[in-house]
PDB file of C-alpha atoms in Angstrom:
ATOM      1  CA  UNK A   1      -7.035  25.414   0.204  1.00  0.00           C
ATOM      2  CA  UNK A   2      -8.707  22.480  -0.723  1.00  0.00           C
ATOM      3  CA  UNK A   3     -10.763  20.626   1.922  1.00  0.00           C
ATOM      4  CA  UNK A   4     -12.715  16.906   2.103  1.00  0.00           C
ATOM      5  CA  UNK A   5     -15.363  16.353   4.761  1.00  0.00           C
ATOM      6  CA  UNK A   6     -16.486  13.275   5.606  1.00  0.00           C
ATOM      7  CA  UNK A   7     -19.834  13.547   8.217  1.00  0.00           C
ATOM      8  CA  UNK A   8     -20.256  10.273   9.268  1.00  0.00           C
ATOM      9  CA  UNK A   9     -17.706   9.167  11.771  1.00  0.00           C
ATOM     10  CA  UNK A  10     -18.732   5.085  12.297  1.00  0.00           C
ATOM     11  CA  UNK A  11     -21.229   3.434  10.212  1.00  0.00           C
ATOM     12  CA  UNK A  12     -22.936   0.167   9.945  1.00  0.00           C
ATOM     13  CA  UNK A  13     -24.269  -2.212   8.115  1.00  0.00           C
ATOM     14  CA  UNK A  14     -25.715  -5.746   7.874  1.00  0.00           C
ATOM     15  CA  UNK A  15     -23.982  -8.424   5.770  1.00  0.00           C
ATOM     16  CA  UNK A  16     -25.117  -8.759   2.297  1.00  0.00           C
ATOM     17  CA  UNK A  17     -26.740  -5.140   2.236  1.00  0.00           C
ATOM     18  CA  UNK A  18     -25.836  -1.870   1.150  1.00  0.00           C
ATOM     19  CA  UNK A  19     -24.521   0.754   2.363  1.00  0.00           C
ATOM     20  CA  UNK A  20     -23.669   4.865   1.127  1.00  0.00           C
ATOM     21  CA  UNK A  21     -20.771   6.800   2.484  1.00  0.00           C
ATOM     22  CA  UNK A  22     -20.939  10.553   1.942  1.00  0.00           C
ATOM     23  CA  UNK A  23     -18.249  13.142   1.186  1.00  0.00           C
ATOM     24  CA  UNK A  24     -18.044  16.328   0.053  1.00  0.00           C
ATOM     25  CA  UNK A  25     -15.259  18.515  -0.712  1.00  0.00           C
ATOM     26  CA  UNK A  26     -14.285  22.371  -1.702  1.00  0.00           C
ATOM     27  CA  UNK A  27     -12.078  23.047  -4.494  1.00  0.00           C
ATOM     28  CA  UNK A  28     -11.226  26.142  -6.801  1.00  0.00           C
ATOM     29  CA  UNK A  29      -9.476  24.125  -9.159  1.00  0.00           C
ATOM     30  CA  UNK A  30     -11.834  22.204 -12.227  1.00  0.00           C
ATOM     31  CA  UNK A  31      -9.281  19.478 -12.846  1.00  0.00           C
ATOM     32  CA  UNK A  32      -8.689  17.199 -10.491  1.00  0.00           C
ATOM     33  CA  UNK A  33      -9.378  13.253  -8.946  1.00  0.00           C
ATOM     34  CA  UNK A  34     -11.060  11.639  -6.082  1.00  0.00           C
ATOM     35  CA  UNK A  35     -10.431   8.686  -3.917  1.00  0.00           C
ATOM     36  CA  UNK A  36     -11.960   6.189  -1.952  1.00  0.00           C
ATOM     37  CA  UNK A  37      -9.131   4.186   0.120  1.00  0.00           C
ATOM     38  CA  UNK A  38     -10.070   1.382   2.739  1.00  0.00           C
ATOM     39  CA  UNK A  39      -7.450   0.981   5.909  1.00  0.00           C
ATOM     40  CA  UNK A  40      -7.791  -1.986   7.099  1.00  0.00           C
ATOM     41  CA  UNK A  41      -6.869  -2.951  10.812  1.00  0.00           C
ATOM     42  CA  UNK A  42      -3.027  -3.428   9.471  1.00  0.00           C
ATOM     43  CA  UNK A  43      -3.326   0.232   8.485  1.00  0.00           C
ATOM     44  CA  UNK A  44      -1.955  -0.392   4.546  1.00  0.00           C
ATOM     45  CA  UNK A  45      -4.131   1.934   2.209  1.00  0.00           C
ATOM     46  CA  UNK A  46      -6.078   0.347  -0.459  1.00  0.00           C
ATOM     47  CA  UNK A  47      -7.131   1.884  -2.895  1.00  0.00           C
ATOM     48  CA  UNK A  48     -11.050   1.400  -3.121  1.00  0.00           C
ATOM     49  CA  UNK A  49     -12.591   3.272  -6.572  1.00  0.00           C
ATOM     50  CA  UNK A  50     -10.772   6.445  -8.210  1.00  0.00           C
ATOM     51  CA  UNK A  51     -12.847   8.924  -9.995  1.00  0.00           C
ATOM     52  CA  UNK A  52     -11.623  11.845 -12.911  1.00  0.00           C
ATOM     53  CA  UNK A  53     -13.269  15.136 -12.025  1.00  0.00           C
ATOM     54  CA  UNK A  54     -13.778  15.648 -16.056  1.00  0.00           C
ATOM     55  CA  UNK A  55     -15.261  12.183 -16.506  1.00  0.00           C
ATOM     56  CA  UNK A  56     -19.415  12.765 -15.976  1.00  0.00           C
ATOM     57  CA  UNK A  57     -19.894   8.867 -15.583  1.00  0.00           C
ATOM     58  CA  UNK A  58     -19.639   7.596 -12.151  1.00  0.00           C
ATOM     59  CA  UNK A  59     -17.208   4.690 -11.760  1.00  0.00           C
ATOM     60  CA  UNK A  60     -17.390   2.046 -10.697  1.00  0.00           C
ATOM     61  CA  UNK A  61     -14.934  -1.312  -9.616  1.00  0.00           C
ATOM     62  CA  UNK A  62     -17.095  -4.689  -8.732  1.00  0.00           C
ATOM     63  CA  UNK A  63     -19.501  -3.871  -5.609  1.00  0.00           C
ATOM     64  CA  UNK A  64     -18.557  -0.328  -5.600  1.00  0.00           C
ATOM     65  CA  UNK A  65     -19.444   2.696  -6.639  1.00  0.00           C
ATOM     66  CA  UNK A  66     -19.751   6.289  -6.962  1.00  0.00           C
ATOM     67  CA  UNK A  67     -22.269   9.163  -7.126  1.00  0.00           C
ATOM     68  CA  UNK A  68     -19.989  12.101  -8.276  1.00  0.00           C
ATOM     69  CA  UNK A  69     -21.484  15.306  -8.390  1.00  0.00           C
ATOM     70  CA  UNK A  70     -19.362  17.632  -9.375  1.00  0.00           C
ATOM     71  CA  UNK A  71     -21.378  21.146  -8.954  1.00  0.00           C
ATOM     72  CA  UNK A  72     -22.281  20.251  -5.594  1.00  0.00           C
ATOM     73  CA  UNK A  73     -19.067  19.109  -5.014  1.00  0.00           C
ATOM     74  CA  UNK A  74     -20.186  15.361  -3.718  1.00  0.00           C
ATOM     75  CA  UNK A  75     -18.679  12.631  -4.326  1.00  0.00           C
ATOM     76  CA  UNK A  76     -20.104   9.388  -2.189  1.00  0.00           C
ATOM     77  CA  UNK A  77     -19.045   5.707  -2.653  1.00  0.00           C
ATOM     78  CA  UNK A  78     -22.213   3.005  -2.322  1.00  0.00           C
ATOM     79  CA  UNK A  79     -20.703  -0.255  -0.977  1.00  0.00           C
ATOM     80  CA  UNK A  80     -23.098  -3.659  -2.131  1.00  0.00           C
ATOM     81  CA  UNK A  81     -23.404  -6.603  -1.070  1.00  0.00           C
ATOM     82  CA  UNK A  82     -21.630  -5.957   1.780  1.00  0.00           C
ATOM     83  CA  UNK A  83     -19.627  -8.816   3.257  1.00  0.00           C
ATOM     84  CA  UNK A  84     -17.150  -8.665   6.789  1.00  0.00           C
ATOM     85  CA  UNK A  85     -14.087  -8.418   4.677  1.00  0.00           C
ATOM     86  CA  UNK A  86     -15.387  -4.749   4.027  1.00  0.00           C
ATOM     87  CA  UNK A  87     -15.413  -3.817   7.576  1.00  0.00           C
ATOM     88  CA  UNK A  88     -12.421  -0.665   7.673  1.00  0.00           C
ATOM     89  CA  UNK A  89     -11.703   2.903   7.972  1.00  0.00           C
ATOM     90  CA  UNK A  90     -12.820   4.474   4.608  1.00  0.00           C
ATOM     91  CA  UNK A  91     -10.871   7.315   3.253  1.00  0.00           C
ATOM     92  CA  UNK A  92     -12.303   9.683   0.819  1.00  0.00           C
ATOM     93  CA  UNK A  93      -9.350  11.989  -0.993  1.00  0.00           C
ATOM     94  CA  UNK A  94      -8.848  15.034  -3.076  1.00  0.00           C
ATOM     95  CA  UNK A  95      -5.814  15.330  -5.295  1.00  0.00           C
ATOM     96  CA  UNK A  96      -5.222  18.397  -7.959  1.00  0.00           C
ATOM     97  CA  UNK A  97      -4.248  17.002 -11.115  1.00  0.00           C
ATOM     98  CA  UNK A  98      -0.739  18.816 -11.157  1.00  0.00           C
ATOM     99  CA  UNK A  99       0.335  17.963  -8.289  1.00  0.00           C
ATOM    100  CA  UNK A 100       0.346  14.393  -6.176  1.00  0.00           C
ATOM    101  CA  UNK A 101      -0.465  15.190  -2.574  1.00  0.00           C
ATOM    102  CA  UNK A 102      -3.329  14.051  -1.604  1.00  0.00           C
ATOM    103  CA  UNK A 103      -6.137  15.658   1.175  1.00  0.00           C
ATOM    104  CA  UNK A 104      -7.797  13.192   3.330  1.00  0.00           C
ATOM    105  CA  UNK A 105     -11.055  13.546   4.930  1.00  0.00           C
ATOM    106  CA  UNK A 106     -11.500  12.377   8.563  1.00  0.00           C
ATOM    107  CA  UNK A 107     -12.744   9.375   7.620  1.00  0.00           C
ATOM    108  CA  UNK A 108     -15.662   7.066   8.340  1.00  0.00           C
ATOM    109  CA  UNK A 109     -15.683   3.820  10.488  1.00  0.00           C
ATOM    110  CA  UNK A 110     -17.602   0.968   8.071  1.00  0.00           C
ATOM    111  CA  UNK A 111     -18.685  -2.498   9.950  1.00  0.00           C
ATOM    112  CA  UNK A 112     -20.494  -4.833   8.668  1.00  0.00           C
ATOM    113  CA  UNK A 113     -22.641  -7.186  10.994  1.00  0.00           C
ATOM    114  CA  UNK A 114     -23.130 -10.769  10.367  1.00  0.00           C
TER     115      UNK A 114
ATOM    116  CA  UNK B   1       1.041  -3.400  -9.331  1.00  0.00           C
ATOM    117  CA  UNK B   2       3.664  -1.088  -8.418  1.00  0.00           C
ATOM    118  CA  UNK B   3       4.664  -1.235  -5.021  1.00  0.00           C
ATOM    119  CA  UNK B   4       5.928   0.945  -2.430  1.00  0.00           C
ATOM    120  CA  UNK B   5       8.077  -0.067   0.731  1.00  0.00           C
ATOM    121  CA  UNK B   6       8.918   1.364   3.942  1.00  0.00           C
ATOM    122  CA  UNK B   7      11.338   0.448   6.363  1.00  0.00           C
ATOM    123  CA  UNK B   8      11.457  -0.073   9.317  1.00  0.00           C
ATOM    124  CA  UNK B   9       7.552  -1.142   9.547  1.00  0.00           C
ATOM    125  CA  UNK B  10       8.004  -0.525  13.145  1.00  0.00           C
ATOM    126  CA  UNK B  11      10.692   1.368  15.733  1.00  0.00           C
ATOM    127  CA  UNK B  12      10.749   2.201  19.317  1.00  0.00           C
ATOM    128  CA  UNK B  13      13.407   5.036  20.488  1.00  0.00           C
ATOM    129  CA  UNK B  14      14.600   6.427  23.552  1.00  0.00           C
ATOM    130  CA  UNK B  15      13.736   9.863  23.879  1.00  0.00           C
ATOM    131  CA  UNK B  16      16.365  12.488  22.533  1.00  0.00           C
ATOM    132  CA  UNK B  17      17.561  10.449  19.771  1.00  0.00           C
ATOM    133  CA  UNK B  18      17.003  10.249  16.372  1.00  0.00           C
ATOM    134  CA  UNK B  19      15.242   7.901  14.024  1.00  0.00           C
ATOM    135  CA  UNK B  20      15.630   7.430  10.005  1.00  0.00           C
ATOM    136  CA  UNK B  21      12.494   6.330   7.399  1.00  0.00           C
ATOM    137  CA  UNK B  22      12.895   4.933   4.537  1.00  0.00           C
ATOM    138  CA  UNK B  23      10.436   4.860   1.934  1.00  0.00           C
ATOM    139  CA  UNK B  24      11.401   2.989  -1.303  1.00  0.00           C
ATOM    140  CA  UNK B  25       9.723   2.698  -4.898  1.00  0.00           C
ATOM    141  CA  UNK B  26      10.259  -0.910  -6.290  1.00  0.00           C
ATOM    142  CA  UNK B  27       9.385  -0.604  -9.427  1.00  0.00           C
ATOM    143  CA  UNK B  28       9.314   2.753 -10.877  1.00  0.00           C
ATOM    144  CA  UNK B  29      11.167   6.189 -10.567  1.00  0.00           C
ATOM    145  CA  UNK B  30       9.531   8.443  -8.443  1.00  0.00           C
ATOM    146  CA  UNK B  31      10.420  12.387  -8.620  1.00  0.00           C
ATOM    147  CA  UNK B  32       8.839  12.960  -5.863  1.00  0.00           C
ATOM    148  CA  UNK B  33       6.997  11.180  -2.800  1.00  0.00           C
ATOM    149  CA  UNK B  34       5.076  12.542   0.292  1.00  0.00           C
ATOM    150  CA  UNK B  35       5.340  12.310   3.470  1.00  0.00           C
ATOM    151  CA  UNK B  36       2.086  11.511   5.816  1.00  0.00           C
ATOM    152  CA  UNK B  37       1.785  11.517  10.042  1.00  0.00           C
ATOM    153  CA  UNK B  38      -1.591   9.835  10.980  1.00  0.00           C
ATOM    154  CA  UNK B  39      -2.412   9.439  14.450  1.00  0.00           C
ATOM    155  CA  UNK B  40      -4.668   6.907  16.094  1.00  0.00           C
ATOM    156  CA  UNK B  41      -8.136   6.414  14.478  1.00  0.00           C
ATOM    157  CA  UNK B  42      -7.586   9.671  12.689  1.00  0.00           C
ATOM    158  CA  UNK B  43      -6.952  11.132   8.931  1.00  0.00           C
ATOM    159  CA  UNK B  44      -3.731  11.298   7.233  1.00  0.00           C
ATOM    160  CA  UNK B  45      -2.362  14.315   7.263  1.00  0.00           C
ATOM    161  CA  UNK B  46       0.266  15.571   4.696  1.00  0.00           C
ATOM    162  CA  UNK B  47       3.649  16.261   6.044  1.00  0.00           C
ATOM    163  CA  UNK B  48       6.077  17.558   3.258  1.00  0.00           C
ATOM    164  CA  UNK B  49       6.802  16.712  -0.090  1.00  0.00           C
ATOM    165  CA  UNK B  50      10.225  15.261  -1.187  1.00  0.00           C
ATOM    166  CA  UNK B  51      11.377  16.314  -4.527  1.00  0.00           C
ATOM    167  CA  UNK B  52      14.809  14.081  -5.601  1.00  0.00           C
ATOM    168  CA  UNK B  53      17.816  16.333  -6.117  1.00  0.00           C
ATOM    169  CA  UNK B  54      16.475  19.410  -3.912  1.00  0.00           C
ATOM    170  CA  UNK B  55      14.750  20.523  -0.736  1.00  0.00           C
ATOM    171  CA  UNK B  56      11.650  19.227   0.060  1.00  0.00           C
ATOM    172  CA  UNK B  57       8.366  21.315   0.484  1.00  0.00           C
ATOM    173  CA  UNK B  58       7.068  21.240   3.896  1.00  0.00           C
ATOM    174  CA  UNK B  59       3.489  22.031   5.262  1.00  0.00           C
ATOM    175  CA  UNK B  60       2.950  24.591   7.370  1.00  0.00           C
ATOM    176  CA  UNK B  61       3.255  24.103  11.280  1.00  0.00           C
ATOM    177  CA  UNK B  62       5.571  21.118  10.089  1.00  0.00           C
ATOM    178  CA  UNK B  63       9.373  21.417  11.419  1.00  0.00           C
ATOM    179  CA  UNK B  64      11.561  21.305   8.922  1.00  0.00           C
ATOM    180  CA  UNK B  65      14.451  20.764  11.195  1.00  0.00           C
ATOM    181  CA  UNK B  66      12.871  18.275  13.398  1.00  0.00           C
ATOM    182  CA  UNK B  67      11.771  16.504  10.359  1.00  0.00           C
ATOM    183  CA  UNK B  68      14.892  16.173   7.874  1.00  0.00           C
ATOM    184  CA  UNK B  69      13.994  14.568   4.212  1.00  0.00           C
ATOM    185  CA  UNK B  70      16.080  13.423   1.961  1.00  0.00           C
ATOM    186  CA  UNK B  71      15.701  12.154  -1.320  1.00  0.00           C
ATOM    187  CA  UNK B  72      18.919  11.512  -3.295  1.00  0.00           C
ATOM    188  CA  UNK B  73      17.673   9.003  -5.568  1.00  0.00           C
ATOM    189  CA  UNK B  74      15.017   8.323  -7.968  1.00  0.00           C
ATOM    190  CA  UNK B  75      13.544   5.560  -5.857  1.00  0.00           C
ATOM    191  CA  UNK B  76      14.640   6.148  -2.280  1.00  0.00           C
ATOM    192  CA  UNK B  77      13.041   9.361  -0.116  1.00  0.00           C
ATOM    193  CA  UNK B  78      14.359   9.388   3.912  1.00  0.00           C
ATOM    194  CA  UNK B  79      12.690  10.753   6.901  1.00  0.00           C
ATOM    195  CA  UNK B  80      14.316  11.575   9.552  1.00  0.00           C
ATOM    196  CA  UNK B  81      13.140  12.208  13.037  1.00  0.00           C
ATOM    197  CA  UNK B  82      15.405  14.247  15.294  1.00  0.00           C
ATOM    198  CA  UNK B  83      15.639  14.403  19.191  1.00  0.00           C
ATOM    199  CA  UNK B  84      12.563  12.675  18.895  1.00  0.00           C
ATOM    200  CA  UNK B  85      10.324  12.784  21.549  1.00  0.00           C
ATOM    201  CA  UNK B  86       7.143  10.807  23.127  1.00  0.00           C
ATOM    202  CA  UNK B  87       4.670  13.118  21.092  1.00  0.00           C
ATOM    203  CA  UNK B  88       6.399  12.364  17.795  1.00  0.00           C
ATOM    204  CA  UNK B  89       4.777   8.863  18.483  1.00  0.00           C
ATOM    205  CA  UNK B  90       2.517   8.225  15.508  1.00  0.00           C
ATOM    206  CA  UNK B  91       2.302   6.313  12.143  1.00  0.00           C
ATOM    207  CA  UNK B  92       4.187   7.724   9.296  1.00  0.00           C
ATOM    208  CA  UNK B  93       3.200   7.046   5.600  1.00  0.00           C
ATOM    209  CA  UNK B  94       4.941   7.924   2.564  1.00  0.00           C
ATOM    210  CA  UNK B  95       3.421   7.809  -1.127  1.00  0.00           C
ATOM    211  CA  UNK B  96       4.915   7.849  -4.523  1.00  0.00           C
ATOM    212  CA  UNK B  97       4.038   7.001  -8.112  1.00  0.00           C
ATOM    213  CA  UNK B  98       5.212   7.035 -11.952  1.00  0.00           C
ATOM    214  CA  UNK B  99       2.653  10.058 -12.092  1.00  0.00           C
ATOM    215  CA  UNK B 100       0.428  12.498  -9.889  1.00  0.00           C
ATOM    216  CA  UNK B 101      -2.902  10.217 -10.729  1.00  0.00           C
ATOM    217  CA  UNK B 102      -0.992   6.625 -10.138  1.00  0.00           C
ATOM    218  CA  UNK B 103      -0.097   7.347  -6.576  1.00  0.00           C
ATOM    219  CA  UNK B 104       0.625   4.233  -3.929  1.00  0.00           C
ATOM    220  CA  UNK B 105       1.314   4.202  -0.324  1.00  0.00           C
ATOM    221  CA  UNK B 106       3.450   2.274   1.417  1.00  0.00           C
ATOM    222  CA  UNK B 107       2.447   0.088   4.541  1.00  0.00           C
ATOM    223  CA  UNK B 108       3.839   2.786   6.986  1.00  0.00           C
ATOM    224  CA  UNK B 109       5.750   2.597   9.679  1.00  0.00           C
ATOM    225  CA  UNK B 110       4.625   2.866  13.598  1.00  0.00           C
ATOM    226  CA  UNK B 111       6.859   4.973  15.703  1.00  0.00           C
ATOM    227  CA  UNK B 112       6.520   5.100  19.737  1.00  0.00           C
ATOM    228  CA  UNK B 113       8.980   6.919  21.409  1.00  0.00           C
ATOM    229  CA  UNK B 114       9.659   6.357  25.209  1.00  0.00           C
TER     230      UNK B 114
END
């Protein structure tokens, strides 16, 4: 069974700087795609950056990005800039490329400070 | 982008009774969506998956009968709580998509039962 661990429960960080949320995972499979999702207080998931376990460049979407490492099965999202609007739950999620059920890690608490 | 609904967004219920889900895809057929339970300041976890036109698939340690699904159309899936009671109180989340790597969630729905 696949598995996503996330170690840091609550993190934070000052406006304006940035910040590195870690997660690993445990797969058999060699196909497959990760998520980053933000909750926000209203509890809607938004999805944050999305990453192709056969693509070897990291992605990346505006501020965020990812260091995906797929043999030691990391795959941690590096917030910049960071501003309040960021301050949520972060998700990070497995999902096996044939099917579309996704495996959460516990999650990490993200606020940024004025 | 494509959007997914769920109604009611939020329901109280006496204890003993029963409470319907629904979880709608506005702008795409969905063979299948998922079901999620996520309690307070905690992950998502996966309850079943609802396949249109036949039984859904549920996770182990979920009931099946205290948790009926139904998903008769393309772009409707139902959950049902039955004889609910106070520790059914949680948020429920469904997800669907045009494919397993375009997934969306809806904006869930918070059940308390009393």
């Amino acid at each position: 069974a696949q598995t996503v661990t996330q170690s840091q429960p609550e993190m934070s960080v000052q406006e304006a700087e940035t910040v590195t949320l870690s997660c690993t995972y445990d797969t058999s499979e060699n196909n497959y795609y990760l998520f980053w999702y933000k909750q926000p207080p209203s509890r809607q998931m938004i999805l944050v950056i999305r990453q192709e376990a056969y693509k070897q460049q990291n992605a990346t979407e505006n501020r965020f990005s990812v260091n995906f490492q797929k043999a030691a099965k990391s795959f941690s999202l590096k917030i910049s800039d960071s501003q309040l609007g960021d301050t949520a739950m972060y998700f990070c999620a497995y999902r096996y490329t044939n099917a579309g059920k996704s495996t959460f890690g516990d999650g990490t608490t993200l606020t940024v400070k004025p | 982008g494509a959007v997914v609904s769920q109604h009611p967004s939020r329901v109280i219920c006496k204890s003993g009774t029963s409470v319907k889900i629904e979880c709608r895809s506005l702008d795409f057929q969905a063979t299948t969506m998922f079901w999620y339970r996520q309690f307070p300041k905690q992950s998502l976890m996966l309850m079943a998956t609802s396949n249109e036109g036949s039984k859904a698939t549920y996770e182990q340690g979920v009931e099946k009968d205290k948790f009926l699904i139904n998903h008769a159309s393309l772009t409707l899936s139902t959950l049902t709580v039955t004889s609910a009671h106070p520790e059914d109180s949680s948020f429920y989340i469904c997800s669907a998509g045009p494919d397993y790597y375009e997934q969306y969630f809806g904006p869930g729905t918070r059940l308390t039962v009393t």
